[in-house]
Amino acid sequence: MTVQAKVALPGLTAGSDRPFGIYIHVPFCATRCGYCDFNTYTPAELGGANPDGWLAALRTELRLAAAHLGVAPQVQTVFVGGGTPSLLGAAGLDSVLDAVRDHFTVAVGAEVTTEANPESTSPEFFARLRASGFTRVSLGMQSTAPHVLAALDRVHSPGRALDAAREAAAEGFEHVSIDLIYGTPGETDDDLMRSADAAIEAGVDHVSAYALIVEDGTALARRVRRGEMPAPDDDVLAGRYELLDRRLADAGFSWYEVSNWARPGGQCRHNLGYWDGGEWWGAGPGAHGYVGSTRWWNVKHPNAYAESLAGGTLPVADLEELDAETAHVEDVMLRVRLRSGLPMAVLSAPERDRAAAAIDDGLLYARGERLVLTDRGRLLADAVVRTLLG
């Protein structure tokens, strides 16, 4: 029996003045990392789903998406994430991009990104991607310290991400990003600095770094609950962030979002669209989309996703219409995290008064008509948002 989507999307019209992107979710992983709560599935969890069936369903979703939008906007960015997109191989990722191009117009100069596990890449892999039209690759390194990788249940060898970054650059990728996680139990300051130095020396132009969060339902959460591993310490996390920020700044990287640093021109345009008011269609199991004032998310399991599309129905699990108040809250929450700053004009009079108090407290500073987090404010970004919104 075909599994139909739970709700129907209303009519959607993308704004002509807002950047439009497409996010593709690849739900496949070889193993599950202990800290990860993303919508991913190992072979044992797939229940017969496979990449070929997923790609066929993806093509159908993109066709229905373009029809649903009516006049589909030009695509400024494409981001293939997961999961582990590189498990599809270069030919599979080439087919994904072809599926986008079959139903949408990808703008000249568009940014086209894929995430990749270093262990499933090679020079030939990067060469094929570059020839296909990918412009950016994001590599999950997390750390170069073997004991940190072991604590995170990462399966790649410490040096493989660095070799992959160099291979991608050698095959023509101007934009290569590495992800780091800091604050893993057992990690030292020196461990993090060696990881940062390795990324810098590998020549990447972008670093994303995230504090380890213990997510409910993960293997890491179970280990913490059983007392096998301590929970991350907030003071340690703050100290590591400051160390990393200084090391990256000394190497020519600038923060442009609280958790992201880039050399000049290396900012991720797709993610900037999320933070700065853009719109996107999220395709794939569990993917989220946002157009106009409508946000929706797809059914999670690849089988339910494929069965819904086989019946000619967009695989939407649920949606919400953002009213003006909710949209305002999210606008403040996201844009204050950017180095470009939060426009004062979006704030109400009471919020501007609270912003003045945050400036007095050393959490924000005014740059022209925008409010920007100070170094201390970046450490307390969530608290700054709560202060502004009252």
mmCIF file of C-alpha atoms in Angstrom:
data_model
loop_
_atom_site.group_PDB
_atom_site.id
_atom_site.type_symbol
_atom_site.label_atom_id
_atom_site.label_comp_id
_atom_site.label_asym_id
_atom_site.label_seq_id
_atom_site.Cartn_x
_atom_site.Cartn_y
_atom_site.Cartn_z
ATOM 1 C CA MET A 1 0.000 0.000 0.000
ATOM 2 C CA THR A 2 1.382 3.389 -0.985
ATOM 3 C CA VAL A 3 2.306 5.711 1.865
ATOM 4 C CA GLN A 4 0.875 9.120 1.091
ATOM 5 C CA ALA A 5 2.254 12.346 2.466
ATOM 6 C CA LYS A 6 0.514 13.603 5.571
ATOM 7 C CA VAL A 7 -0.218 17.120 4.311
ATOM 8 C CA ALA A 8 -0.420 18.975 1.018
ATOM 9 C CA LEU A 9 1.732 22.021 0.377
ATOM 10 C CA PRO A 10 -0.143 25.245 -0.386
ATOM 11 C CA GLY A 11 0.731 27.179 -3.503
ATOM 12 C CA LEU A 12 4.242 28.588 -3.249
ATOM 13 C CA THR A 13 5.804 31.563 -4.996
ATOM 14 C CA ALA A 14 9.481 32.224 -4.443
ATOM 15 C CA GLY A 15 10.441 35.851 -3.892
ATOM 16 C CA SER A 16 12.313 37.440 -6.771
ATOM 17 C CA ASP A 17 14.502 39.435 -4.368
ATOM 18 C CA ARG A 18 15.614 36.485 -2.245
ATOM 19 C CA PRO A 19 18.339 33.990 -3.143
ATOM 20 C CA PHE A 20 16.972 30.535 -3.933
ATOM 21 C CA GLY A 21 18.802 27.309 -3.245
ATOM 22 C CA ILE A 22 18.201 23.577 -3.389
ATOM 23 C CA TYR A 23 19.242 21.234 -0.611
ATOM 24 C CA ILE A 24 19.492 17.518 -1.397
ATOM 25 C CA HIS A 25 19.533 15.084 1.529
ATOM 26 C CA VAL A 26 21.394 11.813 1.033
ATOM 27 C CA PRO A 27 20.300 9.530 3.905
ATOM 28 C CA PHE A 28 22.973 6.845 3.612
ATOM 29 C CA CYS A 29 25.884 6.202 5.995
ATOM 30 C CA ALA A 30 28.241 3.241 6.251
ATOM 31 C CA THR A 31 28.176 3.449 10.058
ATOM 32 C CA ARG A 32 26.518 5.706 12.608
ATOM 33 C CA CYS A 33 28.740 8.125 14.522
ATOM 34 C CA GLY A 34 28.040 8.112 18.235
ATOM 35 C CA TYR A 35 27.170 11.829 18.464
ATOM 36 C CA CYS A 36 24.997 12.058 15.334
ATOM 37 C CA ASP A 37 21.223 12.521 15.419
ATOM 38 C CA PHE A 38 20.804 13.379 11.722
ATOM 39 C CA ASN A 39 18.262 11.567 9.549
ATOM 40 C CA THR A 40 20.659 8.885 8.333
ATOM 41 C CA TYR A 41 20.502 5.125 7.899
ATOM 42 C CA THR A 42 23.092 2.372 7.867
ATOM 43 C CA PRO A 43 22.588 -0.597 5.492
ATOM 44 C CA ALA A 44 20.988 -2.637 8.281
ATOM 45 C CA GLU A 45 18.412 0.094 8.910
ATOM 46 C CA LEU A 46 17.303 0.697 5.326
ATOM 47 C CA GLY A 47 14.759 -2.092 4.971
ATOM 48 C CA GLY A 48 15.466 -2.579 1.285
ATOM 49 C CA ALA A 49 15.953 1.078 0.319
ATOM 50 C CA ASN A 50 18.986 1.690 -1.871
ATOM 51 C CA PRO A 51 20.691 4.587 -3.676
ATOM 52 C CA ASP A 52 19.147 3.738 -7.051
ATOM 53 C CA GLY A 53 15.628 3.833 -5.634
ATOM 54 C CA TRP A 54 16.431 7.004 -3.717
ATOM 55 C CA LEU A 55 17.716 8.723 -6.873
ATOM 56 C CA ALA A 56 14.605 7.748 -8.846
ATOM 57 C CA ALA A 57 12.414 9.181 -6.082
ATOM 58 C CA LEU A 58 14.565 12.321 -5.922
ATOM 59 C CA ARG A 59 14.062 12.919 -9.635
ATOM 60 C CA THR A 60 10.318 12.672 -9.121
ATOM 61 C CA GLU A 61 10.383 15.085 -6.190
ATOM 62 C CA LEU A 62 12.382 17.656 -8.154
ATOM 63 C CA ARG A 63 9.943 17.375 -11.084
ATOM 64 C CA LEU A 64 6.963 17.861 -8.778
ATOM 65 C CA ALA A 65 8.763 20.697 -6.977
ATOM 66 C CA ALA A 66 9.350 22.653 -10.166
ATOM 67 C CA ALA A 67 5.703 22.160 -11.168
ATOM 68 C CA HIS A 68 4.497 23.191 -7.703
ATOM 69 C CA LEU A 69 6.494 26.417 -7.821
ATOM 70 C CA GLY A 70 5.015 27.308 -11.197
ATOM 71 C CA VAL A 71 7.667 29.730 -12.386
ATOM 72 C CA ALA A 72 10.677 28.138 -10.729
ATOM 73 C CA PRO A 73 13.343 30.682 -9.737
ATOM 74 C CA GLN A 74 16.928 30.422 -10.882
ATOM 75 C CA VAL A 75 18.933 28.274 -8.507
ATOM 76 C CA GLN A 76 21.818 30.220 -6.986
ATOM 77 C CA THR A 77 23.153 27.417 -4.781
ATOM 78 C CA VAL A 78 22.912 23.627 -4.575
ATOM 79 C CA PHE A 79 24.034 21.743 -1.476
ATOM 80 C CA VAL A 80 24.187 17.953 -1.304
ATOM 81 C CA GLY A 81 24.352 16.904 2.339
ATOM 82 C CA GLY A 82 23.639 13.953 4.536
ATOM 83 C CA GLY A 83 24.381 11.386 5.588
ATOM 84 C CA THR A 84 27.375 10.637 3.408
ATOM 85 C CA PRO A 85 26.847 11.894 -0.152
ATOM 86 C CA SER A 86 30.242 10.581 -1.252
ATOM 87 C CA LEU A 87 28.928 7.022 -0.767
ATOM 88 C CA LEU A 88 27.032 7.624 -4.017
ATOM 89 C CA GLY A 89 30.361 7.891 -5.817
ATOM 90 C CA ALA A 90 31.198 10.570 -8.347
ATOM 91 C CA ALA A 91 28.835 9.077 -10.934
ATOM 92 C CA GLY A 92 25.965 9.122 -8.443
ATOM 93 C CA LEU A 93 26.600 12.729 -7.463
ATOM 94 C CA ASP A 94 26.840 13.631 -11.151
ATOM 95 C CA SER A 95 23.371 12.097 -11.571
ATOM 96 C CA VAL A 96 22.055 14.131 -8.629
ATOM 97 C CA LEU A 97 23.215 17.366 -10.225
ATOM 98 C CA ASP A 98 21.759 16.285 -13.577
ATOM 99 C CA ALA A 99 18.422 15.720 -11.813
ATOM 100 C CA VAL A 100 18.479 19.292 -10.521
ATOM 101 C CA ARG A 101 19.351 20.656 -13.959
ATOM 102 C CA ASP A 102 16.593 18.613 -15.616
ATOM 103 C CA HIS A 103 13.921 20.547 -13.715
ATOM 104 C CA PHE A 104 15.502 23.836 -12.602
ATOM 105 C CA THR A 105 17.685 26.472 -14.186
ATOM 106 C CA VAL A 106 20.975 26.613 -12.344
ATOM 107 C CA ALA A 107 22.377 30.129 -12.583
ATOM 108 C CA VAL A 108 25.717 30.853 -14.195
ATOM 109 C CA GLY A 109 28.219 31.090 -11.364
ATOM 110 C CA ALA A 110 26.060 29.079 -8.960
ATOM 111 C CA GLU A 111 27.725 27.536 -5.944
ATOM 112 C CA VAL A 112 27.383 23.737 -6.019
ATOM 113 C CA THR A 113 28.550 21.909 -2.887
ATOM 114 C CA THR A 114 28.741 18.353 -1.694
ATOM 115 C CA GLU A 115 29.690 16.998 1.685
ATOM 116 C CA ALA A 116 32.095 14.061 1.648
ATOM 117 C CA ASN A 117 33.547 11.521 4.018
ATOM 118 C CA PRO A 118 37.302 11.569 3.380
ATOM 119 C CA GLU A 119 37.469 7.762 3.250
ATOM 120 C CA SER A 120 35.106 7.608 0.273
ATOM 121 C CA THR A 121 37.033 10.078 -1.903
ATOM 122 C CA SER A 122 40.002 9.928 -4.271
ATOM 123 C CA PRO A 123 41.671 12.172 -6.873
ATOM 124 C CA GLU A 124 39.480 10.537 -9.532
ATOM 125 C CA PHE A 125 36.376 11.238 -7.438
ATOM 126 C CA PHE A 126 37.222 14.942 -7.183
ATOM 127 C CA ALA A 127 38.131 15.218 -10.856
ATOM 128 C CA ARG A 128 34.755 13.781 -11.902
ATOM 129 C CA LEU A 129 32.888 16.102 -9.521
ATOM 130 C CA ARG A 130 34.710 19.164 -10.771
ATOM 131 C CA ALA A 131 33.962 18.212 -14.374
ATOM 132 C CA SER A 132 30.298 17.724 -13.453
ATOM 133 C CA GLY A 133 29.989 21.276 -12.164
ATOM 134 C CA PHE A 134 30.562 21.004 -8.423
ATOM 135 C CA THR A 135 32.405 24.058 -7.145
ATOM 136 C CA ARG A 136 32.812 23.342 -3.449
ATOM 137 C CA VAL A 137 33.462 20.321 -1.228
ATOM 138 C CA SER A 138 32.997 20.041 2.533
ATOM 139 C CA LEU A 139 35.016 17.346 4.300
ATOM 140 C CA GLY A 140 34.147 15.923 7.696
ATOM 141 C CA MET A 141 37.429 15.768 9.611
ATOM 142 C CA GLN A 142 36.301 16.582 13.185
ATOM 143 C CA SER A 143 39.805 16.054 14.629
ATOM 144 C CA THR A 144 43.272 14.747 13.832
ATOM 145 C CA ALA A 145 43.598 13.154 17.288
ATOM 146 C CA PRO A 146 42.991 9.373 17.115
ATOM 147 C CA HIS A 147 41.519 9.203 20.637
ATOM 148 C CA VAL A 148 39.075 12.010 19.820
ATOM 149 C CA LEU A 149 37.960 10.277 16.625
ATOM 150 C CA ALA A 150 37.508 7.075 18.619
ATOM 151 C CA ALA A 151 35.346 8.867 21.200
ATOM 152 C CA LEU A 152 33.192 10.214 18.352
ATOM 153 C CA ASP A 153 32.994 6.795 16.625
ATOM 154 C CA ARG A 154 34.518 8.274 13.479
ATOM 155 C CA VAL A 155 35.932 5.656 11.131
ATOM 156 C CA HIS A 156 38.392 7.671 9.009
ATOM 157 C CA SER A 157 42.112 7.787 9.701
ATOM 158 C CA PRO A 158 43.431 11.063 11.171
ATOM 159 C CA GLY A 159 45.342 12.147 8.070
ATOM 160 C CA ARG A 160 42.895 11.134 5.366
ATOM 161 C CA ALA A 161 40.820 14.346 5.497
ATOM 162 C CA LEU A 162 43.955 16.410 4.950
ATOM 163 C CA ASP A 163 45.008 14.302 1.972
ATOM 164 C CA ALA A 164 41.481 14.618 0.583
ATOM 165 C CA ALA A 165 41.578 18.413 0.935
ATOM 166 C CA ARG A 166 44.821 18.558 -1.023
ATOM 167 C CA GLU A 167 43.482 16.190 -3.677
ATOM 168 C CA ALA A 168 40.351 18.313 -4.128
ATOM 169 C CA ALA A 169 42.445 21.460 -4.571
ATOM 170 C CA ALA A 170 44.739 19.704 -7.033
ATOM 171 C CA GLU A 171 41.717 18.695 -9.121
ATOM 172 C CA GLY A 172 40.509 22.289 -9.419
ATOM 173 C CA PHE A 173 38.346 22.963 -6.360
ATOM 174 C CA GLU A 174 38.960 26.535 -5.232
ATOM 175 C CA HIS A 175 36.662 26.114 -2.238
ATOM 176 C CA VAL A 176 37.391 23.308 0.198
ATOM 177 C CA SER A 177 35.957 23.259 3.715
ATOM 178 C CA ILE A 178 36.821 21.160 6.741
ATOM 179 C CA ASP A 179 34.523 20.511 9.699
ATOM 180 C CA LEU A 180 35.858 20.350 13.252
ATOM 181 C CA ILE A 181 34.197 19.362 16.517
ATOM 182 C CA TYR A 182 35.635 20.680 19.760
ATOM 183 C CA GLY A 183 34.981 19.756 23.371
ATOM 184 C CA THR A 184 34.940 15.967 23.004
ATOM 185 C CA PRO A 185 35.705 14.320 26.364
ATOM 186 C CA GLY A 186 39.413 13.482 26.401
ATOM 187 C CA GLU A 187 40.339 16.244 23.958
ATOM 188 C CA THR A 188 43.022 18.708 25.055
ATOM 189 C CA ASP A 189 43.757 22.253 23.943
ATOM 190 C CA ASP A 190 46.763 20.908 22.055
ATOM 191 C CA ASP A 191 44.604 18.332 20.273
ATOM 192 C CA LEU A 192 42.360 21.088 18.948
ATOM 193 C CA MET A 193 45.267 23.330 17.967
ATOM 194 C CA ARG A 194 46.953 20.504 16.073
ATOM 195 C CA SER A 195 43.688 19.850 14.223
ATOM 196 C CA ALA A 196 43.338 23.541 13.353
ATOM 197 C CA ASP A 197 46.960 23.770 12.220
ATOM 198 C CA ALA A 198 46.539 20.694 10.054
ATOM 199 C CA ALA A 199 43.480 22.187 8.346
ATOM 200 C CA ILE A 200 45.312 25.460 7.753
ATOM 201 C CA GLU A 201 48.375 23.689 6.357
ATOM 202 C CA ALA A 202 46.164 21.622 4.041
ATOM 203 C CA GLY A 203 45.212 24.879 2.301
ATOM 204 C CA VAL A 204 41.452 24.885 2.884
ATOM 205 C CA ASP A 205 39.661 28.215 2.595
ATOM 206 C CA HIS A 206 36.811 27.451 5.014
ATOM 207 C CA VAL A 207 36.497 25.916 8.472
ATOM 208 C CA SER A 208 33.276 25.078 10.302
ATOM 209 C CA ALA A 209 33.718 24.278 13.990
ATOM 210 C CA TYR A 210 31.000 23.107 16.333
ATOM 211 C CA ALA A 211 30.921 22.478 20.058
ATOM 212 C CA LEU A 212 30.077 18.878 20.827
ATOM 213 C CA ILE A 213 26.420 18.588 21.815
ATOM 214 C CA VAL A 214 25.067 15.480 23.504
ATOM 215 C CA GLU A 215 21.853 14.807 21.580
ATOM 216 C CA ASP A 216 19.114 12.661 23.108
ATOM 217 C CA GLY A 217 18.848 9.214 21.603
ATOM 218 C CA THR A 218 22.465 8.976 20.439
ATOM 219 C CA ALA A 219 25.081 6.459 21.522
ATOM 220 C CA LEU A 220 27.046 9.344 23.032
ATOM 221 C CA ALA A 221 24.073 10.322 25.200
ATOM 222 C CA ARG A 222 23.774 6.765 26.452
ATOM 223 C CA ARG A 223 27.475 6.664 27.345
ATOM 224 C CA VAL A 224 27.208 9.961 29.232
ATOM 225 C CA ARG A 225 24.086 8.780 31.038
ATOM 226 C CA ARG A 226 25.856 5.571 32.123
ATOM 227 C CA GLY A 227 28.809 7.578 33.416
ATOM 228 C CA GLU A 228 31.232 6.112 30.877
ATOM 229 C CA MET A 229 32.057 9.573 29.552
ATOM 230 C CA PRO A 230 31.691 13.051 31.072
ATOM 231 C CA ALA A 231 29.381 15.592 29.480
ATOM 232 C CA PRO A 232 31.121 18.488 27.685
ATOM 233 C CA ASP A 233 31.992 21.349 30.039
ATOM 234 C CA ASP A 234 30.647 24.795 29.045
ATOM 235 C CA ASP A 235 33.722 26.650 30.300
ATOM 236 C CA VAL A 236 36.016 24.295 28.414
ATOM 237 C CA LEU A 237 33.930 24.751 25.260
ATOM 238 C CA ALA A 238 34.184 28.537 25.543
ATOM 239 C CA GLY A 239 37.944 28.368 26.022
ATOM 240 C CA ARG A 240 38.379 26.073 23.030
ATOM 241 C CA TYR A 241 36.295 28.389 20.857
ATOM 242 C CA GLU A 242 38.506 31.340 21.767
ATOM 243 C CA LEU A 243 41.678 29.356 21.079
ATOM 244 C CA LEU A 244 40.384 28.240 17.697
ATOM 245 C CA ASP A 245 39.194 31.709 16.747
ATOM 246 C CA ARG A 246 42.616 33.221 17.480
ATOM 247 C CA ARG A 247 44.490 30.505 15.602
ATOM 248 C CA LEU A 248 42.287 30.852 12.516
ATOM 249 C CA ALA A 249 42.450 34.651 12.603
ATOM 250 C CA ASP A 250 46.256 34.513 12.732
ATOM 251 C CA ALA A 251 46.144 32.324 9.599
ATOM 252 C CA GLY A 252 44.011 34.791 7.614
ATOM 253 C CA PHE A 253 40.549 33.395 8.318
ATOM 254 C CA SER A 254 37.716 35.675 9.434
ATOM 255 C CA TRP A 255 34.556 34.572 11.185
ATOM 256 C CA TYR A 256 31.448 35.355 9.153
ATOM 257 C CA GLU A 257 28.983 33.326 11.242
ATOM 258 C CA VAL A 258 29.489 32.273 14.837
ATOM 259 C CA SER A 259 30.613 28.748 13.899
ATOM 260 C CA ASN A 260 32.155 29.467 10.491
ATOM 261 C CA TRP A 261 35.421 31.035 9.327
ATOM 262 C CA ALA A 262 36.681 31.659 5.801
ATOM 263 C CA ARG A 263 39.531 33.154 3.871
ATOM 264 C CA PRO A 264 38.429 36.063 1.629
ATOM 265 C CA GLY A 265 35.833 34.787 -0.855
ATOM 266 C CA GLY A 266 35.485 31.421 0.853
ATOM 267 C CA GLN A 267 32.123 31.932 2.583
ATOM 268 C CA CYS A 268 29.485 29.265 1.927
ATOM 269 C CA ARG A 269 26.783 31.054 -0.047
ATOM 270 C CA HIS A 270 24.236 28.298 0.468
ATOM 271 C CA ASN A 271 24.439 28.463 4.237
ATOM 272 C CA LEU A 272 24.374 32.258 4.129
ATOM 273 C CA GLY A 273 21.018 31.852 2.417
ATOM 274 C CA TYR A 274 19.705 30.013 5.480
ATOM 275 C CA TRP A 275 20.936 32.699 7.859
ATOM 276 C CA ASP A 276 20.135 35.789 5.832
ATOM 277 C CA GLY A 277 16.571 35.387 4.617
ATOM 278 C CA GLY A 278 16.957 33.149 1.572
ATOM 279 C CA GLU A 279 14.543 30.491 0.310
ATOM 280 C CA TRP A 280 15.198 26.889 -0.590
ATOM 281 C CA TRP A 281 13.594 23.639 -1.611
ATOM 282 C CA GLY A 282 14.691 20.725 0.546
ATOM 283 C CA ALA A 283 14.571 17.434 -1.371
ATOM 284 C CA GLY A 284 15.148 13.964 0.021
ATOM 285 C CA PRO A 285 14.012 12.051 3.115
ATOM 286 C CA GLY A 286 13.575 14.359 6.095
ATOM 287 C CA ALA A 287 14.710 17.463 4.191
ATOM 288 C CA HIS A 288 13.275 20.851 5.177
ATOM 289 C CA GLY A 289 12.236 23.582 2.743
ATOM 290 C CA TYR A 290 11.239 27.213 3.130
ATOM 291 C CA VAL A 291 9.502 29.384 0.505
ATOM 292 C CA GLY A 292 7.449 32.513 1.122
ATOM 293 C CA SER A 293 6.125 32.092 4.658
ATOM 294 C CA THR A 294 5.820 28.299 4.438
ATOM 295 C CA ARG A 295 8.254 25.877 6.021
ATOM 296 C CA TRP A 296 7.817 22.134 5.517
ATOM 297 C CA TRP A 297 9.665 18.889 6.061
ATOM 298 C CA ASN A 298 9.569 15.556 4.298
ATOM 299 C CA VAL A 299 8.824 12.118 5.698
ATOM 300 C CA LYS A 300 12.000 10.667 7.161
ATOM 301 C CA HIS A 301 12.453 7.071 6.123
ATOM 302 C CA PRO A 302 13.691 6.471 2.550
ATOM 303 C CA ASN A 303 11.007 3.818 1.981
ATOM 304 C CA ALA A 304 8.140 6.116 3.015
ATOM 305 C CA TYR A 305 9.721 8.890 0.929
ATOM 306 C CA ALA A 306 9.913 6.714 -2.195
ATOM 307 C CA GLU A 307 6.415 5.267 -1.733
ATOM 308 C CA SER A 308 4.818 8.684 -1.441
ATOM 309 C CA LEU A 309 6.504 9.858 -4.630
ATOM 310 C CA ALA A 310 5.582 6.646 -6.437
ATOM 311 C CA GLY A 311 1.981 7.700 -5.843
ATOM 312 C CA GLY A 312 2.646 11.114 -7.408
ATOM 313 C CA THR A 313 2.510 12.970 -4.076
ATOM 314 C CA LEU A 314 5.112 15.302 -2.630
ATOM 315 C CA PRO A 315 6.467 13.523 0.485
ATOM 316 C CA VAL A 316 5.585 16.271 2.970
ATOM 317 C CA ALA A 317 5.262 15.080 6.579
ATOM 318 C CA ASP A 318 4.102 18.428 7.941
ATOM 319 C CA LEU A 319 4.362 22.179 7.490
ATOM 320 C CA GLU A 320 3.936 25.444 9.302
ATOM 321 C CA GLU A 321 3.037 28.940 8.178
ATOM 322 C CA LEU A 322 5.275 31.487 9.860
ATOM 323 C CA ASP A 323 3.300 34.452 11.150
ATOM 324 C CA ALA A 324 4.953 37.870 11.395
ATOM 325 C CA GLU A 325 5.979 37.371 15.024
ATOM 326 C CA THR A 326 7.594 33.981 14.435
ATOM 327 C CA ALA A 327 9.348 35.220 11.302
ATOM 328 C CA HIS A 328 10.707 38.172 13.271
ATOM 329 C CA VAL A 329 12.036 35.940 16.055
ATOM 330 C CA GLU A 330 13.836 33.741 13.548
ATOM 331 C CA ASP A 331 15.179 36.746 11.654
ATOM 332 C CA VAL A 332 16.756 38.114 14.821
ATOM 333 C CA MET A 333 17.989 34.699 15.954
ATOM 334 C CA LEU A 334 19.772 33.958 12.676
ATOM 335 C CA ARG A 335 21.011 37.321 11.476
ATOM 336 C CA VAL A 336 22.559 38.339 14.778
ATOM 337 C CA ARG A 337 24.951 35.382 14.343
ATOM 338 C CA LEU A 338 26.423 36.927 11.199
ATOM 339 C CA ARG A 339 29.436 39.213 11.080
ATOM 340 C CA SER A 340 27.485 41.361 8.632
ATOM 341 C CA GLY A 341 25.218 42.073 11.580
ATOM 342 C CA LEU A 342 21.559 42.513 12.421
ATOM 343 C CA PRO A 343 19.923 45.605 10.880
ATOM 344 C CA MET A 344 18.612 47.855 13.623
ATOM 345 C CA ALA A 345 15.648 48.657 11.385
ATOM 346 C CA VAL A 346 14.147 45.198 11.982
ATOM 347 C CA LEU A 347 13.945 45.794 15.745
ATOM 348 C CA SER A 348 11.032 47.313 17.606
ATOM 349 C CA ALA A 349 11.569 50.276 19.909
ATOM 350 C CA PRO A 350 11.734 48.086 23.052
ATOM 351 C CA GLU A 351 14.155 45.739 21.286
ATOM 352 C CA ARG A 352 16.390 48.660 20.361
ATOM 353 C CA ASP A 353 16.409 49.680 24.020
ATOM 354 C CA ARG A 354 17.456 46.168 24.985
ATOM 355 C CA ALA A 355 20.107 46.254 22.267
ATOM 356 C CA ALA A 356 21.509 49.407 23.836
ATOM 357 C CA ALA A 357 21.773 47.568 27.151
ATOM 358 C CA ALA A 358 23.575 44.666 25.410
ATOM 359 C CA ILE A 359 26.008 47.174 23.933
ATOM 360 C CA ASP A 360 26.643 48.559 27.406
ATOM 361 C CA ASP A 361 27.250 44.990 28.607
ATOM 362 C CA GLY A 362 29.877 44.456 25.919
ATOM 363 C CA LEU A 363 27.892 41.832 23.988
ATOM 364 C CA LEU A 364 27.114 43.888 20.875
ATOM 365 C CA TYR A 365 28.545 46.864 19.087
ATOM 366 C CA ALA A 366 26.991 49.172 16.514
ATOM 367 C CA ARG A 367 28.543 49.301 13.053
ATOM 368 C CA GLY A 368 26.607 51.888 11.133
ATOM 369 C CA GLU A 369 22.972 50.778 11.264
ATOM 370 C CA ARG A 370 23.782 47.188 12.179
ATOM 371 C CA LEU A 371 24.416 45.350 15.421
ATOM 372 C CA VAL A 372 27.362 42.953 15.520
ATOM 373 C CA LEU A 373 28.362 40.478 18.213
ATOM 374 C CA THR A 374 31.535 41.245 20.108
ATOM 375 C CA ASP A 375 34.023 38.463 20.784
ATOM 376 C CA ARG A 376 32.349 37.930 24.163
ATOM 377 C CA GLY A 377 28.939 38.160 22.537
ATOM 378 C CA ARG A 378 29.751 35.285 20.206
ATOM 379 C CA LEU A 379 30.274 33.049 23.218
ATOM 380 C CA LEU A 380 26.839 34.088 24.500
ATOM 381 C CA ALA A 381 24.980 34.401 21.192
ATOM 382 C CA ASP A 382 21.888 32.526 22.366
ATOM 383 C CA ALA A 383 21.662 34.703 25.474
ATOM 384 C CA VAL A 384 21.991 37.825 23.317
ATOM 385 C CA VAL A 385 19.016 36.686 21.239
ATOM 386 C CA ARG A 386 16.948 36.105 24.375
ATOM 387 C CA THR A 387 17.911 39.555 25.642
ATOM 388 C CA LEU A 388 16.931 41.294 22.400
ATOM 389 C CA LEU A 389 13.597 39.542 22.138
ATOM 390 C CA GLY A 390 12.786 40.031 25.818
#
